[in-house]
Amino acid sequence: EYFKTVEDMGLSVTAAESYNPDQSDFLTQIQNMVGTSFPGFRRTEAQDLVKALETRLTRPPTKKELEALRVPPIVDFDVLFLPDTFKAVGQITPALLYADVTQVRLMGPSSWNNFKLLERAGQYLENAMFVDFFSPERASKVTKNFLDQYQSKYGTLPDTMSGAGYDLGLALAQAFQKGKPETLVGIISKWVSSYLLLNLSTISFLTTRYWIM
């Protein structure tokens, strides 16, 4: 479904990799995506690198210098979508840096929305983006009132689930204002016909220091 949606938008997927949910080392998957997993397939490029090094040094390179030579990654994509939790992203991003994949924008789902992500990988996530329906920075009177009430009671900012619960409560209250429903179907019907007052933000941008709407 994801690939079809991408194609419907006029875009293309140039590489995709899967991995075990319990995995903690993602270097192989990254190297597969950028063509550095199997050096033998790019032997001509590797030989050209050796010749260029010899020309620059004006002597045969040492074993250590040869081992340091690596064909560059083929990064033929602008965005890397990581549909996983903040924990996995915190392990994947350092591997991207090691593989010299540093110029792509990282994107993900609402499971990124955890302040611990900044602790795990904040230095690697400049200009990364994830989609969510809640952000404390949204310029909305309803959102501001919710934040003030929540912080006054709990002394901290609400998370996504707290925002969702508040939104649901407002929607149900709005539904019951139209008359008390007699059945569950009636409740759902009135709820659906109501609007979600918060309708909390669809996109959050992540930098290494703060959240931006």
Coordinates of C-alpha atoms in Angstrom, one line a residue:
E1 CA 0.0 0.0 0.0
Y2 CA 2.8 2.4 0.8
F3 CA 4.5 1.8 -2.5
K4 CA 1.3 2.4 -4.4
T5 CA 0.6 5.6 -2.5
V6 CA 4.1 6.8 -3.4
E7 CA 3.6 6.0 -7.0
D8 CA 0.2 7.7 -7.1
M9 CA 2.0 10.9 -5.9
G10 CA 4.3 10.8 -8.9
L11 CA 7.3 9.6 -6.8
S12 CA 9.4 6.5 -6.8
V13 CA 10.9 4.0 -4.4
T14 CA 14.6 3.3 -5.3
A15 CA 15.4 0.9 -2.4
A16 CA 13.7 -0.9 0.4
E17 CA 15.0 -3.2 3.2
S18 CA 13.4 -5.3 5.9
Y19 CA 14.8 -6.3 9.2
N20 CA 14.0 -8.3 12.3
P21 CA 12.1 -6.4 15.0
D22 CA 14.7 -7.5 17.6
Q23 CA 17.6 -6.3 15.4
S24 CA 20.0 -3.7 16.8
D25 CA 22.7 -3.5 14.0
F26 CA 21.3 -2.0 10.7
L27 CA 24.5 -1.4 8.8
T28 CA 24.0 -4.3 6.4
Q29 CA 20.5 -3.1 5.4
I30 CA 21.9 0.4 4.8
Q31 CA 24.8 -0.8 2.8
N32 CA 22.4 -2.9 0.7
M33 CA 20.4 0.2 -0.1
V34 CA 23.4 2.3 -1.2
G35 CA 25.3 -0.4 -3.0
T36 CA 28.3 -0.9 -0.7
S37 CA 27.5 -4.3 0.6
F38 CA 29.2 -6.2 -2.2
P39 CA 32.4 -4.4 -3.2
G40 CA 33.0 -7.0 -6.0
F41 CA 30.1 -5.6 -7.9
R42 CA 31.8 -2.2 -8.1
R43 CA 35.3 -3.5 -8.8
T44 CA 36.0 -1.1 -11.6
E45 CA 35.2 1.9 -9.3
A46 CA 37.4 0.4 -6.6
Q47 CA 40.3 0.0 -9.1
D48 CA 39.9 3.6 -10.2
L49 CA 40.1 4.7 -6.6
V50 CA 43.4 2.8 -6.1
K51 CA 44.9 4.4 -9.3
A52 CA 43.8 7.9 -8.2
L53 CA 45.4 7.3 -4.8
E54 CA 48.6 6.1 -6.4
T55 CA 48.7 9.2 -8.6
R56 CA 48.1 11.5 -5.6
L57 CA 50.8 9.8 -3.4
T58 CA 53.3 9.2 -6.3
R59 CA 54.0 5.8 -4.8
P60 CA 52.2 2.5 -4.2
P61 CA 49.7 2.8 -1.3
T62 CA 50.3 0.9 1.9
K63 CA 48.0 -1.9 3.0
K64 CA 46.4 0.4 5.6
E65 CA 45.8 3.1 3.0
L66 CA 44.2 0.5 0.7
E67 CA 41.9 -0.8 3.5
A68 CA 40.8 2.7 4.1
L69 CA 39.6 3.1 0.5
R70 CA 35.8 2.6 0.1
V71 CA 33.6 3.1 -2.9
P72 CA 31.2 5.9 -2.1
P73 CA 27.5 5.1 -1.3
I74 CA 25.0 5.5 -4.2
V75 CA 22.4 7.7 -2.5
D76 CA 19.8 8.1 -5.3
F77 CA 17.0 9.0 -3.0
D78 CA 16.0 12.2 -1.2
V79 CA 13.9 10.8 1.7
L80 CA 14.4 7.7 3.9
F81 CA 11.1 6.6 5.5
L82 CA 11.6 4.7 8.8
P83 CA 8.3 3.2 10.0
D84 CA 9.5 2.1 13.4
T85 CA 9.6 3.3 17.0
F86 CA 11.9 6.0 18.4
K87 CA 14.1 3.2 19.9
A88 CA 14.9 1.7 16.5
V89 CA 15.4 5.1 14.9
G90 CA 18.0 5.9 17.7
Q91 CA 19.9 2.8 16.5
I92 CA 19.5 3.3 12.8
T93 CA 20.6 6.9 12.5
P94 CA 24.2 6.4 13.8
A95 CA 24.6 3.6 11.3
L96 CA 23.5 6.0 8.5
L97 CA 26.3 8.3 9.5
Y98 CA 28.8 5.5 9.5
A99 CA 27.7 4.5 6.0
D100 CA 28.1 8.1 4.9
V101 CA 24.4 8.6 4.2
T102 CA 24.0 12.1 5.5
Q103 CA 22.1 14.2 3.0
V104 CA 18.7 12.5 3.0
R105 CA 15.7 13.7 5.0
L106 CA 14.5 11.1 7.5
M107 CA 10.7 10.7 7.8
G108 CA 8.6 8.5 10.1
P109 CA 5.2 7.9 11.7
S110 CA 3.7 9.0 15.1
S111 CA 5.7 6.3 16.9
W112 CA 8.7 8.7 16.7
N113 CA 6.9 11.1 18.9
N114 CA 8.8 10.6 22.1
F115 CA 11.2 13.1 23.8
K116 CA 13.6 10.2 24.4
L117 CA 14.3 10.2 20.7
L118 CA 16.3 13.5 21.1
E119 CA 18.3 11.8 23.8
R120 CA 19.1 8.8 21.6
A121 CA 19.7 10.4 18.3
G122 CA 19.0 14.1 18.4
Q123 CA 22.4 15.0 16.9
Y124 CA 21.6 12.9 13.7
L125 CA 18.0 14.2 13.1
E126 CA 18.3 17.8 11.9
N127 CA 15.4 18.6 9.6
A128 CA 13.8 15.1 10.1
M129 CA 10.0 14.9 9.9
F130 CA 7.3 12.8 11.4
V131 CA 3.5 12.8 11.0
D132 CA 1.3 13.0 14.1
F133 CA -1.9 14.5 15.2
F134 CA -0.7 16.3 18.3
S135 CA 1.9 18.9 19.0
P136 CA 2.1 21.1 22.2
E137 CA 3.3 24.0 20.0
R138 CA 0.0 24.2 17.9
A139 CA -1.3 27.8 18.0
S140 CA -4.9 26.9 19.0
K141 CA -6.9 28.2 21.9
V142 CA -8.3 24.8 22.7
T143 CA -4.8 23.3 22.6
K144 CA -3.5 26.0 24.9
N145 CA -6.3 25.5 27.4
F146 CA -5.6 21.7 27.4
L147 CA -1.9 22.3 28.0
D148 CA -2.5 24.7 30.8
Q149 CA -4.8 22.3 32.6
Y150 CA -2.6 19.3 32.0
Q151 CA 0.6 21.0 33.2
S152 CA -1.2 22.5 36.2
K153 CA -2.4 19.0 37.3
Y154 CA 0.6 16.8 36.3
G155 CA 3.5 19.2 36.0
T156 CA 4.6 18.0 32.6
L157 CA 3.7 18.3 28.9
P158 CA 1.0 15.8 27.7
D159 CA 2.0 13.1 25.3
T160 CA 0.2 11.9 22.2
M161 CA -2.2 9.5 24.0
S162 CA -3.1 12.3 26.5
G163 CA -4.0 14.6 23.6
A164 CA -6.0 11.8 22.0
G165 CA -7.9 11.2 25.2
Y166 CA -8.7 14.8 25.7
D167 CA -9.8 15.1 22.0
L168 CA -12.1 12.1 22.4
G169 CA -13.6 13.5 25.6
L170 CA -14.4 16.8 23.9
A171 CA -15.9 15.0 20.9
L172 CA -18.2 12.8 23.2
A173 CA -19.2 15.9 25.2
Q174 CA -20.1 17.6 21.9
A175 CA -22.1 14.5 20.8
F176 CA -24.1 14.3 24.1
Q177 CA -25.0 18.0 23.9
K178 CA -27.2 17.1 20.9
G179 CA -29.3 14.8 23.1
K180 CA -28.6 11.6 25.1
P181 CA -28.2 8.6 22.7
E182 CA -29.9 5.4 23.8
T183 CA -27.5 2.9 22.2
L184 CA -23.8 2.5 21.4
V185 CA -24.6 3.0 17.7
G186 CA -26.3 6.2 18.6
I187 CA -23.2 7.4 20.5
I188 CA -20.9 6.6 17.6
S189 CA -23.3 8.3 15.2
K190 CA -23.4 11.5 17.2
W191 CA -19.6 11.3 17.7
V192 CA -18.9 11.0 14.1
S193 CA -21.2 13.8 13.2
S194 CA -19.4 16.0 15.7
Y195 CA -16.1 17.6 14.9
L196 CA -12.9 17.0 16.8
L197 CA -12.3 20.2 18.6
L198 CA -8.5 19.8 18.9
N199 CA -7.9 18.3 15.5
L200 CA -4.3 18.3 16.7
S201 CA -1.5 19.0 14.2
T202 CA -0.7 16.7 11.3
I203 CA 3.0 17.3 11.0
S204 CA 5.8 18.0 13.5
F205 CA 9.4 18.9 12.6
L206 CA 12.2 17.6 14.6
T207 CA 15.5 19.4 15.1
T208 CA 18.4 18.6 17.5
R209 CA 17.1 21.1 20.0
Y210 CA 13.4 21.6 19.9
W211 CA 10.0 20.8 18.4
I212 CA 8.7 23.2 15.7
M213 CA 5.2 23.4 14.4

